Short mmCIF file of C-alpha atoms in Angstrom, two decimals:
data_model
loop_
_atom_site.label_atom_id
_atom_site.label_comp_id
_atom_site.label_asym_id
_atom_site.label_seq_id
_atom_site.Cartn_x
_atom_site.Cartn_y
_atom_site.Cartn_z
CA MET A 1 -0.11 0.01 -0.01
CA LYS A 2 1.14 3.69 -0.86
CA LYS A 3 2.60 5.16 2.13
CA ILE A 4 2.17 9.80 3.09
CA ILE A 5 3.71 11.27 5.57
CA LEU A 6 1.51 13.67 6.84
CA LEU A 7 1.98 17.50 9.24
CA VAL A 8 1.88 16.58 13.03
CA ILE A 9 0.62 19.64 13.44
CA GLY A 10 -2.63 19.32 11.06
CA THR A 11 -3.60 16.16 12.55
CA LEU A 12 -2.88 17.12 16.41
CA SER A 13 -5.13 19.97 16.03
CA ILE A 14 -8.08 17.11 14.85
CA THR A 15 -7.46 14.36 16.96
CA LEU A 16 -6.58 16.00 20.22
CA SER A 17 -9.59 18.69 20.49
CA GLN A 18 -11.52 15.18 20.88
CA ALA A 19 -12.53 14.29 24.91
CA GLN A 20 -11.64 11.07 23.63
CA ASN A 21 -8.59 12.06 22.34
CA ILE A 22 -7.52 13.18 25.73
CA ASN A 23 -8.14 9.85 27.48
CA ASP A 24 -5.85 7.69 24.80
CA ALA A 25 -3.52 11.14 25.97
CA LEU A 26 -3.18 9.75 29.82
CA ARG A 27 -3.33 5.72 28.33
CA TYR A 28 0.40 6.34 28.04
CA SER A 29 -0.11 6.61 32.24
CA PRO A 30 0.72 4.49 33.86
CA GLY A 31 -0.97 3.46 37.46
CA GLU A 32 -2.56 0.10 37.14
CA ILE A 33 -2.26 -2.92 39.57
CA ASN A 34 -0.21 -5.31 37.92
CA GLY A 35 2.19 -7.94 39.24
CA THR A 36 2.70 -10.67 42.20
CA ALA A 37 0.01 -12.59 43.48
CA ARG A 38 1.08 -10.89 46.88
CA PHE A 39 1.91 -7.61 45.65
CA GLN A 40 -2.29 -7.76 43.54
CA ALA A 41 -4.16 -9.77 47.10
CA MET A 42 -2.96 -6.57 49.35
CA SER A 43 -4.10 -3.76 46.12
CA GLY A 44 -0.33 -2.67 45.79
CA ALA A 45 -0.12 -0.68 49.45
CA PHE A 46 3.42 -1.97 49.73
CA GLY A 47 5.56 1.57 49.68
CA ALA A 48 6.42 1.57 53.12
CA LEU A 49 7.29 -2.59 53.41
CA GLY A 50 9.23 -3.67 50.25
CA GLY A 51 10.48 -7.25 50.17
CA ASP A 52 8.82 -7.93 46.63
CA LEU A 53 9.83 -7.30 43.66
CA SER A 54 6.50 -5.44 42.90
CA ALA A 55 7.09 -3.50 45.52
CA ILE A 56 10.07 -2.28 44.23
CA ASN A 57 8.12 -0.68 41.09
CA ILE A 58 5.54 1.66 44.14
CA ASN A 59 8.96 2.30 45.94
CA PRO A 60 12.99 1.85 44.49
CA ALA A 61 13.77 1.21 48.21
CA GLY A 62 12.02 -1.91 48.41
CA SER A 63 14.68 -4.15 46.78
CA ALA A 64 16.79 -3.18 49.46
CA VAL A 65 14.72 -4.91 52.42
CA PHE A 66 15.56 -9.00 50.50
CA THR A 67 16.94 -10.66 53.53
CA SER A 68 18.23 -12.72 50.01
CA SER A 69 18.61 -12.99 46.22
CA TYR A 70 15.10 -14.06 45.06
CA ALA A 71 13.34 -13.64 41.92
CA SER A 72 9.65 -14.60 40.46
CA VAL A 73 7.03 -14.63 37.74
CA SER A 74 3.78 -14.05 37.39
CA LEU A 75 0.55 -14.89 35.42
CA SER A 76 -2.82 -13.44 34.99
CA ASN A 77 -5.80 -14.18 33.92
CA THR A 78 -7.51 -10.81 32.79
CA ASN A 79 -11.39 -10.41 32.51
CA ILE A 80 -13.15 -7.50 30.78
CA ASP A 81 -16.76 -7.21 31.62
CA ASN A 82 -18.51 -4.03 29.69
CA ASN A 83 -21.78 -2.32 29.75
CA THR A 84 -22.28 0.60 27.87
CA THR A 85 -25.20 2.60 27.61
CA PHE A 86 -25.97 4.59 23.79
CA TYR A 87 -29.27 6.80 23.90
CA ASN A 88 -32.53 3.54 24.62
CA GLY A 89 -29.70 0.83 23.38
CA GLN A 90 -27.73 -1.16 25.49
CA ARG A 91 -24.83 -4.49 25.37
CA ASP A 92 -22.86 -6.19 27.31
CA SER A 93 -19.24 -7.34 25.74
CA SER A 94 -16.62 -9.13 27.80
CA GLU A 95 -12.77 -9.68 26.91
CA SER A 96 -10.15 -12.37 28.41
CA ASN A 97 -6.76 -12.55 27.83
CA LEU A 98 -3.66 -14.65 29.90
CA ASP A 99 -0.49 -13.03 29.69
CA ILE A 100 2.93 -13.63 31.60
CA ASN A 101 2.07 -9.59 33.49
CA GLN A 102 5.28 -9.93 35.42
CA GLY A 103 9.10 -11.24 36.20
CA GLY A 104 12.41 -10.27 37.67
CA GLY A 105 15.52 -11.07 40.25
CA VAL A 106 16.86 -9.08 43.00
CA PHE A 107 20.54 -9.99 44.03
CA LEU A 108 22.31 -8.66 47.30
CA PHE A 109 25.00 -8.23 48.29
CA LYS A 110 25.74 -8.23 51.90
CA ASN A 111 28.99 -5.66 52.98
CA GLN A 112 31.40 -7.65 55.61
CA LYS A 113 32.47 -4.79 56.59
CA GLN A 114 31.18 -5.40 59.76
CA SER A 115 32.26 -0.72 61.39
CA SER A 116 30.88 0.18 57.77
CA PRO A 117 26.82 2.03 58.24
CA TRP A 118 26.16 1.22 54.93
CA LYS A 119 24.95 -2.95 55.61
CA LYS A 120 24.33 -4.07 52.28
CA PHE A 121 23.58 -2.71 48.38
CA SER A 122 20.64 -4.76 46.15
CA LEU A 123 20.71 -5.15 41.60
CA SER A 124 17.06 -5.75 40.59
CA ILE A 125 15.77 -5.89 37.11
CA VAL A 126 12.35 -6.19 36.92
CA TYR A 127 10.25 -6.51 33.90
CA ASP A 128 6.25 -5.29 34.12
CA ASN A 129 3.33 -5.33 32.09
CA THR A 130 2.01 -1.32 33.65
CA LYS A 131 -1.61 -2.09 30.82
CA ASN A 132 -2.85 -4.64 28.56
CA TYR A 133 -5.20 -2.63 26.48
CA ASP A 134 -7.53 -5.81 25.32
CA ASP A 135 -11.02 -4.68 25.45
CA GLN A 136 -13.96 -4.81 22.76
CA TRP A 137 -17.77 -3.03 23.63
CA ILE A 138 -20.76 -2.36 21.66
CA ALA A 139 -22.77 0.97 21.45
CA ASN A 140 -26.22 0.28 19.70
CA GLY A 141 -29.55 3.43 19.73
CA THR A 142 -31.17 5.37 17.86
CA GLY A 143 -29.84 9.33 18.25
CA ASN A 144 -30.79 12.65 17.36
CA SER A 145 -27.63 13.47 15.59
CA SER A 146 -26.06 11.60 11.88
CA ILE A 147 -21.80 11.39 11.75
CA SER A 148 -22.48 13.54 9.09
CA ASN A 149 -22.02 16.70 11.37
CA TYR A 150 -19.08 15.17 12.47
CA PHE A 151 -18.06 14.82 7.75
CA LEU A 152 -19.56 19.45 8.29
CA ALA A 153 -17.09 19.74 11.15
CA ASN A 154 -14.71 19.00 9.37
CA ALA A 155 -14.84 20.40 6.13
CA GLN A 156 -16.61 24.38 7.25
CA GLY A 157 -13.82 26.44 5.91
CA LEU A 158 -12.25 24.83 3.91
CA ARG A 159 -11.89 25.31 -0.17
CA LEU A 160 -14.19 22.59 -2.25
CA ASP A 161 -10.46 21.98 -4.75
CA GLU A 162 -8.40 21.59 -1.20
CA ILE A 163 -11.04 18.01 -0.07
CA SER A 164 -11.69 16.94 -4.32
CA ALA A 165 -10.46 14.89 -6.65
CA PHE A 166 -8.98 16.04 -9.75
CA ASP A 167 -10.19 15.29 -12.83
CA GLY A 168 -8.41 11.95 -13.84
CA GLU A 169 -7.12 10.92 -10.09
CA SER A 170 -7.87 8.16 -8.20
CA THR A 171 -10.01 7.88 -4.66
CA SER A 172 -6.27 6.83 -3.44
CA GLN A 173 -4.05 9.17 -5.28
CA ALA A 174 -6.32 11.72 -3.36
CA TYR A 175 -6.59 10.62 -0.49
CA SER A 176 -3.04 10.05 0.07
CA GLY A 177 -2.29 13.71 -2.10
CA ILE A 178 -4.48 15.80 0.08
CA GLY A 179 -3.31 14.37 3.75
CA SER A 180 0.45 15.59 1.75
CA ALA A 181 -0.80 19.29 1.05
CA TYR A 182 -3.08 19.69 4.21
CA GLY A 183 -3.29 16.95 6.49
CA TYR A 184 -6.08 15.00 7.64
CA GLN A 185 -9.02 17.55 8.56
CA ASN A 186 -8.79 17.92 5.17
CA GLN A 187 -8.92 13.85 4.00
CA GLN A 188 -11.88 13.67 6.79
CA ALA A 189 -13.60 16.66 4.35
CA PHE A 190 -12.63 14.80 1.49
CA LEU A 191 -14.47 11.43 2.82
CA GLY A 192 -17.63 13.06 3.52
CA TYR A 193 -17.58 14.90 0.16
CA ASP A 194 -16.24 11.82 -2.28
CA SER A 195 -18.81 9.70 -0.33
CA TYR A 196 -21.97 12.09 -1.11
CA ILE A 197 -22.48 12.61 2.47
CA LEU A 198 -21.65 16.85 1.66
CA GLU A 199 -23.18 19.27 -0.43
CA PRO A 200 -21.25 22.04 -1.31
CA THR A 201 -23.17 25.92 -1.51
CA THR A 202 -21.82 25.88 -4.92
CA TYR A 203 -19.71 23.90 -7.27
CA ASP A 204 -17.07 25.89 -6.98
CA ASP A 205 -13.69 25.71 -5.98
CA ASN A 206 -13.33 28.63 -3.81
CA ASN A 207 -17.07 27.44 -2.17
CA THR A 208 -16.34 27.12 1.67
CA THR A 209 -19.84 26.43 2.68
CA TYR A 210 -20.94 22.63 3.03
CA ALA A 211 -24.64 21.42 3.76
CA SER A 212 -25.33 17.34 4.81
CA ASN A 213 -27.03 15.33 2.85
CA ILE A 214 -28.35 13.20 5.51
CA ALA A 215 -32.12 14.17 6.56
CA GLY A 216 -34.08 13.80 10.03
CA ASP A 217 -33.63 13.92 13.86
CA SER A 218 -33.74 9.70 13.86
CA PHE A 219 -30.76 8.03 12.88
CA ARG A 220 -30.11 3.70 13.81
CA GLN A 221 -26.46 3.82 14.60
CA LYS A 222 -23.85 0.94 16.07
CA HIS A 223 -20.73 0.97 16.76
CA ASN A 224 -17.40 -1.35 17.31
CA TYR A 225 -14.79 -0.56 19.35
CA SER A 226 -12.40 -3.76 19.63
CA ALA A 227 -8.60 -2.98 20.81
CA THR A 228 -5.08 -4.68 21.74
CA GLY A 229 -1.68 -3.93 22.84
CA TYR A 230 0.63 -3.73 26.23
CA ASN A 231 2.10 -0.74 27.82
CA GLY A 232 5.66 -2.52 29.48
CA LYS A 233 8.81 -1.10 31.54
CA ILE A 234 12.23 -3.12 32.30
CA GLY A 235 12.62 -1.65 35.90
CA PHE A 236 16.66 -1.74 35.96
CA ASN A 237 17.79 -0.48 40.41
CA ALA A 238 19.54 -0.25 43.00
CA GLY A 239 19.12 -0.04 47.04
CA ALA A 240 21.45 -0.13 50.31
CA GLN A 241 20.89 -0.41 53.74
CA TYR A 242 22.26 2.24 55.06
CA GLY A 243 21.87 1.22 59.10
CA LYS A 244 19.57 -0.27 60.88
CA ASN A 245 16.44 1.39 59.79
CA THR A 246 17.05 3.16 56.34
CA TYR A 247 16.23 2.44 52.99
CA ILE A 248 16.96 3.74 49.97
CA GLY A 249 16.84 3.63 46.15
CA LEU A 250 16.41 4.20 42.47
CA ASN A 251 15.14 3.33 39.41
CA LEU A 252 15.59 3.38 35.47
CA ASN A 253 12.77 2.72 33.78
CA SER A 254 12.62 1.60 30.05
CA HIS A 255 9.05 2.03 28.83
CA PHE A 256 7.39 0.85 25.90
CA LEU A 257 4.03 0.45 24.87
CA ASN A 258 1.43 -0.39 21.28
CA TYR A 259 -1.94 -0.20 21.01
CA GLU A 260 -3.87 -1.04 18.31
CA ARG A 261 -7.69 0.36 17.40
CA TYR A 262 -10.14 -0.52 15.40
CA THR A 263 -13.89 0.91 15.36
CA ARG A 264 -16.61 0.53 13.14
CA PHE A 265 -19.52 2.79 12.86
CA TYR A 266 -23.06 2.11 11.07
CA GLU A 267 -25.18 4.79 10.45
CA THR A 268 -28.74 4.10 9.11
CA ASN A 269 -32.89 6.41 8.30
CA ASN A 270 -35.50 6.13 7.15
CA ASP A 271 -36.30 9.15 5.99
CA SER A 272 -37.26 9.67 2.37
CA GLU A 273 -35.70 13.79 2.19
CA SER A 274 -32.05 11.40 2.80
CA LEU A 275 -30.43 11.33 -0.15
CA VAL A 276 -27.45 9.12 1.33
CA ARG A 277 -29.63 6.01 3.98
CA GLU A 278 -26.58 4.37 5.53
CA VAL A 279 -23.29 4.76 5.96
CA LEU A 280 -20.92 2.68 6.82
CA PHE A 281 -17.34 3.99 8.70
CA GLU A 282 -14.26 2.11 9.75
CA ASN A 283 -11.14 3.40 11.85
CA ALA A 284 -8.22 1.95 12.00
CA LEU A 285 -4.89 3.15 14.90
CA THR A 286 -2.04 1.41 14.88
CA SER A 287 0.45 3.40 17.86
CA ASN A 288 3.66 2.48 18.84
CA GLY A 289 6.10 3.96 21.28
CA SER A 290 9.20 4.03 23.38
CA GLY A 291 10.31 6.20 26.48
CA PHE A 292 12.13 6.61 29.95
CA SER A 293 11.32 7.40 33.66
CA PHE A 294 12.62 7.46 36.92
CA GLN A 295 11.77 7.58 40.36
CA LEU A 296 13.29 7.33 43.90
CA GLY A 297 12.41 6.53 47.24
CA GLY A 298 13.40 5.68 51.45
CA ILE A 299 11.74 3.31 53.22
CA PHE A 300 12.18 4.31 57.58
CA LYS A 301 11.50 1.68 60.24
CA LEU A 302 10.58 4.66 62.63
CA THR A 303 9.33 2.22 65.60
CA GLU A 304 10.49 -2.02 65.22
CA SER A 305 6.41 -2.43 63.74
CA LEU A 306 6.08 0.65 61.97
CA ARG A 307 7.33 1.59 58.83
CA ALA A 308 7.10 5.05 55.99
CA GLY A 309 7.38 5.16 52.80
CA ILE A 310 8.74 7.32 49.93
CA THR A 311 8.44 7.86 46.21
CA TYR A 312 8.74 10.12 44.02
CA ASP A 313 8.02 9.22 40.25
CA SER A 314 9.50 11.26 37.54
CA PRO A 315 6.95 12.12 34.57
CA THR A 316 7.02 9.87 31.49
CA TRP A 317 8.78 10.94 28.87
CA MET A 318 7.70 8.79 25.63
CA THR A 319 7.97 9.32 21.92
CA ILE A 320 4.68 8.16 20.39
CA ASN A 321 5.06 6.70 16.82
CA GLU A 322 0.75 6.30 14.62
CA GLU A 323 -0.34 5.10 11.71
CA THR A 324 -4.28 5.00 10.78
CA THR A 325 -6.36 3.84 7.34
CA GLN A 326 -9.66 4.18 6.48
CA TYR A 327 -12.56 3.33 5.37
CA ILE A 328 -16.65 4.70 3.92
CA GLU A 329 -19.39 3.60 2.09
CA THR A 330 -22.64 4.81 1.98
CA LEU A 331 -26.08 4.00 0.04
CA VAL A 332 -27.27 6.68 -2.15
CA ILE A 333 -30.63 7.47 -2.84
CA ASP A 334 -30.58 7.92 -6.54
CA ASP A 335 -34.55 7.61 -8.01
CA THR A 336 -33.30 8.16 -12.04
CA ASN A 337 -30.65 5.71 -12.40
CA GLY A 338 -32.01 3.26 -9.40
CA ASP A 339 -29.83 3.65 -5.88
CA PHE A 340 -26.23 2.66 -5.31
CA TYR A 341 -23.40 2.38 -3.33
CA GLN A 342 -20.57 4.21 -3.18
CA VAL A 343 -17.00 3.38 -1.94
CA VAL A 344 -14.63 5.49 -0.83
CA ASP A 345 -11.63 2.97 0.00
CA PRO A 346 -8.37 4.72 0.31
CA ASN A 347 -5.86 1.83 0.57
CA VAL A 348 -3.20 4.70 1.78
CA ILE A 349 -1.44 4.10 5.31
CA ASN A 350 -0.93 7.40 6.68
CA ILE A 351 2.29 7.93 8.98
CA PHE A 352 2.17 10.97 10.81
CA GLU A 353 5.21 12.63 12.54
CA SER A 354 6.05 11.33 16.00
CA TYR A 355 5.32 12.91 18.51
CA ARG A 356 5.93 13.06 22.27
CA VAL A 357 4.20 12.75 25.12
CA GLN A 358 5.09 14.08 29.13
CA THR A 359 3.15 12.42 31.42
CA PRO A 360 2.85 13.97 35.28
CA SER A 361 4.98 13.07 38.56
CA LYS A 362 3.70 11.51 40.64
CA LEU A 363 4.47 11.61 44.39
CA THR A 364 3.28 8.78 46.99
CA GLY A 365 3.62 8.46 50.44
CA SER A 366 3.01 5.28 53.11
CA LEU A 367 2.82 3.83 56.08
CA ALA A 368 2.57 0.36 57.35
CA TYR A 369 2.46 -1.47 60.98
CA VAL A 370 3.28 -4.64 61.01
CA PHE A 371 2.65 -7.13 63.93
CA GLY A 372 5.99 -9.39 64.30
CA THR A 373 5.78 -12.69 62.27
CA LYS A 374 1.46 -12.53 62.34
CA GLY A 375 0.73 -9.65 60.13
CA LEU A 376 0.92 -6.77 59.40
CA ILE A 377 -1.47 -3.55 57.87
CA SER A 378 -0.15 -1.03 54.54
CA ILE A 379 -1.59 1.86 53.21
CA ASP A 380 -0.33 3.90 50.27
CA TYR A 381 -1.80 7.28 49.50
CA SER A 382 0.06 9.59 45.98
CA ARG A 383 -1.46 12.78 44.30
CA ARG A 384 -0.96 13.29 40.24
CA ASP A 385 -1.89 16.40 38.67
CA HIS A 386 -2.70 15.51 35.52
CA SER A 387 -3.27 18.38 33.91
CA LYS A 388 0.42 18.47 33.55
CA THR A 389 0.08 16.92 30.72
CA LYS A 390 2.22 17.54 28.09
CA LEU A 391 2.30 17.36 24.23
CA LYS A 392 5.99 18.82 22.63
CA PRO A 393 7.22 20.92 21.84
CA THR A 394 5.73 23.18 23.59
CA SER A 395 6.89 26.04 21.43
CA ASP A 396 4.18 25.20 18.66
CA PRO A 397 1.26 27.01 18.79
CA ILE A 398 -0.43 24.09 17.66
CA PHE A 399 0.44 22.00 21.03
CA ASN A 400 0.13 24.92 22.83
CA ALA A 401 -2.86 25.33 22.15
CA GLU A 402 -3.86 21.63 23.15
CA ASN A 403 -1.65 21.09 26.56
CA ALA A 404 -3.86 24.64 27.22
CA TYR A 405 -7.14 22.54 26.76
CA ILE A 406 -6.09 19.77 28.60
CA GLU A 407 -4.70 21.86 31.99
CA ASN A 408 -8.49 22.90 32.36
CA THR A 409 -9.67 19.54 31.96
CA LEU A 410 -7.99 17.63 33.54
CA THR A 411 -7.23 18.02 37.34
CA ALA A 412 -4.90 16.43 39.82
CA ALA A 413 -6.10 12.80 41.55
CA SER A 414 -5.35 10.87 44.68
CA THR A 415 -5.33 7.67 44.99
CA TYR A 416 -5.66 5.36 48.10
CA LYS A 417 -4.53 2.47 48.57
CA ILE A 418 -5.09 -0.29 52.26
CA GLY A 419 -3.94 -3.25 51.81
CA ALA A 420 -3.06 -6.24 54.99
CA GLU A 421 -1.60 -9.61 55.60
CA TYR A 422 -2.65 -12.32 58.30
CA LYS A 423 -0.22 -15.33 58.19
CA VAL A 424 -1.35 -18.78 60.15
CA ASN A 425 1.77 -21.44 60.29
CA ARG A 426 3.42 -21.24 56.01
CA PHE A 427 -0.24 -19.63 54.89
CA SER A 428 -0.83 -16.29 54.97
CA PHE A 429 -4.23 -14.99 54.02
CA ARG A 430 -4.85 -11.39 52.66
CA GLY A 431 -6.96 -8.21 50.98
CA GLY A 432 -6.57 -5.30 49.91
CA TYR A 433 -9.14 -2.06 49.10
CA ARG A 434 -8.43 0.99 46.99
CA LEU A 435 -9.40 4.27 45.18
CA GLU A 436 -8.77 6.50 42.45
CA GLU A 437 -10.18 9.63 41.64
CA SER A 438 -11.38 10.13 38.18
CA PRO A 439 -8.65 12.81 36.66
CA TYR A 440 -11.29 15.09 34.97
CA LYS A 441 -12.58 17.62 36.45
CA ASP A 442 -16.43 16.69 35.88
CA GLU A 443 -15.97 13.46 37.06
CA THR A 444 -18.42 12.25 34.67
CA THR A 445 -15.63 11.87 32.09
CA ILE A 446 -14.04 8.82 33.52
CA GLY A 447 -15.23 8.46 37.18
CA ASP A 448 -13.67 6.77 40.12
CA LEU A 449 -12.81 3.68 40.20
CA THR A 450 -12.92 1.41 42.86
CA GLY A 451 -11.28 -1.63 43.84
CA TYR A 452 -10.84 -5.00 46.16
CA SER A 453 -8.97 -7.81 46.05
CA LEU A 454 -8.35 -11.65 48.11
CA GLY A 455 -5.99 -13.11 47.95
CA LEU A 456 -4.00 -16.76 49.11
CA GLY A 457 0.03 -17.25 49.70
CA TYR A 458 1.73 -21.38 50.99
CA ASN A 459 4.88 -20.72 51.77
CA PHE A 460 7.45 -23.85 51.08
CA GLY A 461 10.90 -22.99 52.91
CA ASN A 462 12.84 -21.55 49.44
CA THR A 463 9.70 -21.45 46.39
CA ASN A 464 6.60 -19.16 47.84
CA LEU A 465 2.61 -19.35 45.72
CA ASP A 466 0.65 -16.76 45.55
CA LEU A 467 -3.07 -16.72 44.47
CA ALA A 468 -4.68 -13.12 44.03
CA TYR A 469 -8.28 -11.96 42.72
CA SER A 470 -8.63 -8.67 42.52
CA ASN A 471 -11.54 -6.54 40.47
CA ALA A 472 -12.04 -2.75 39.67
CA LYS A 473 -15.05 -1.47 38.58
CA GLN A 474 -15.08 2.35 36.34
CA ASP A 475 -17.47 4.00 34.33
CA ARG A 476 -16.70 6.66 31.16
CA ASN A 477 -18.53 8.67 28.98
CA GLU A 478 -16.70 7.83 25.20
CA GLN A 479 -17.99 10.55 22.80
CA LEU A 480 -17.52 8.03 19.19
CA PHE A 481 -17.05 10.87 17.15
CA THR A 482 -17.50 14.90 17.25
CA GLY A 483 -21.37 16.00 16.55
CA LEU A 484 -22.77 13.40 17.81
CA SER A 485 -24.78 14.75 20.76
CA ASN A 486 -24.27 11.85 22.89
CA PRO A 487 -21.78 9.99 24.18
CA ALA A 488 -21.64 6.19 24.91
CA ASN A 489 -22.18 5.26 29.14
CA ILE A 490 -20.12 2.18 30.06
CA GLU A 491 -19.77 0.45 32.56
CA ALA A 492 -16.33 -1.25 33.13
CA ASP A 493 -15.42 -4.10 35.27
CA ASN A 494 -12.01 -5.79 35.44
CA THR A 495 -11.31 -9.18 37.14
CA LEU A 496 -7.74 -10.41 37.84
CA VAL A 497 -6.54 -13.13 39.28
CA THR A 498 -3.04 -13.66 39.29
CA LEU A 499 -0.64 -16.50 40.43
CA THR A 500 3.15 -15.90 41.45
CA LEU A 501 6.40 -18.72 41.80
CA GLY A 502 8.60 -16.78 43.48
CA PHE A 503 12.37 -18.74 45.34
CA LYS A 504 15.36 -17.37 46.43
CA LEU A 505 18.08 -17.47 44.62
#
């Protein structure tokens, strides 16, 4: 297929002005509770504890808490149930997958010099699948606004000769040439015009106003969403114990992501005034990225039982590359020559210039109380200001406008986690609860996330086997396209079952 390069300014000024694409920007921000079964069973409340590979991801000082070298691997089954309401329609969908979501090891080195205050040092490397993007849902209902509004919003103000094909030019050539010369917005207008959805006021090149060939106020609509991918991280850690009560650590994190999304929107109407009665609009997006972040942390034994932890997570600096493909098909009513289907299939991959996303930093404070060898209770509190999310370079005026929109739309959000563990002989019983506040000021585009967890572990001596069950619920509103009056409301119910095998080295 023929490839083209589009101007990133033209692209971002369209896609990121839509609310759901701010959700896309949030997608690159880390924060899910993934990792070992013990970690998940306690809802990730590990900032003051350490001694677990996933705890190093929360507080890098946790590696120095280990008493011996250790390794583990975790296998998780994720199940996502979505209940989607769109106008008068409601649909349920489910997605399940099995992954190795965490693995790594920590290597401990005790200082043989007894007089030194530096008691031991640790080095570790840990892989974490921090986010799983596999998801699917269906929005189905009868709405009062048409997909034609999306194409009108892109076309108004553009010259007709900048959104239409030259004589003798194929669809692929026109779509590619318009994208190269004018950008993504003009491509969307071209799709609307070439599929007969848009009607220019006059057919001269200087025309800049358009009307819709879809009439009425009742439209049956169905939107299919399907996504796959992951957001992974490899953390390189160094930690140390100073004296009897102080542990410090540093993580250097290499991030990588792959996200593939396919949407299929289908609309029909029976209005006798409509020239276009059916619209099928397909879009595919592939995103790949890489990035870097670091973490600094400390754990302090305030008493023999009471511990405190603090962690600073730097911003994550990501470079994103994106590709898109599009397809549209309409049923056109022609009383003279007979009805026909108009297919606009450019068969072109849009390859956009790479851009950068800077996700905000995070600060976490933790407290834990250890009841000897019987058990413990732990509390974590973290805060991240999502309004600090940046698209770069910030010197670009379009990026500045989008950053201002993000700053006015998103807000600072807190996360609360509490976990407990109780031991009976070789068995460990665990549970936890978490609350993540919405990153949106309106608290409805994405709602608060609430979750609970349970777990069981057995210690064989040098080997341990742990099992965890965690559940999280969160509501969100997905704006399908600009111009559709109602978003799809999605009630997501995510369940994660994790099995971890760990062993001393």
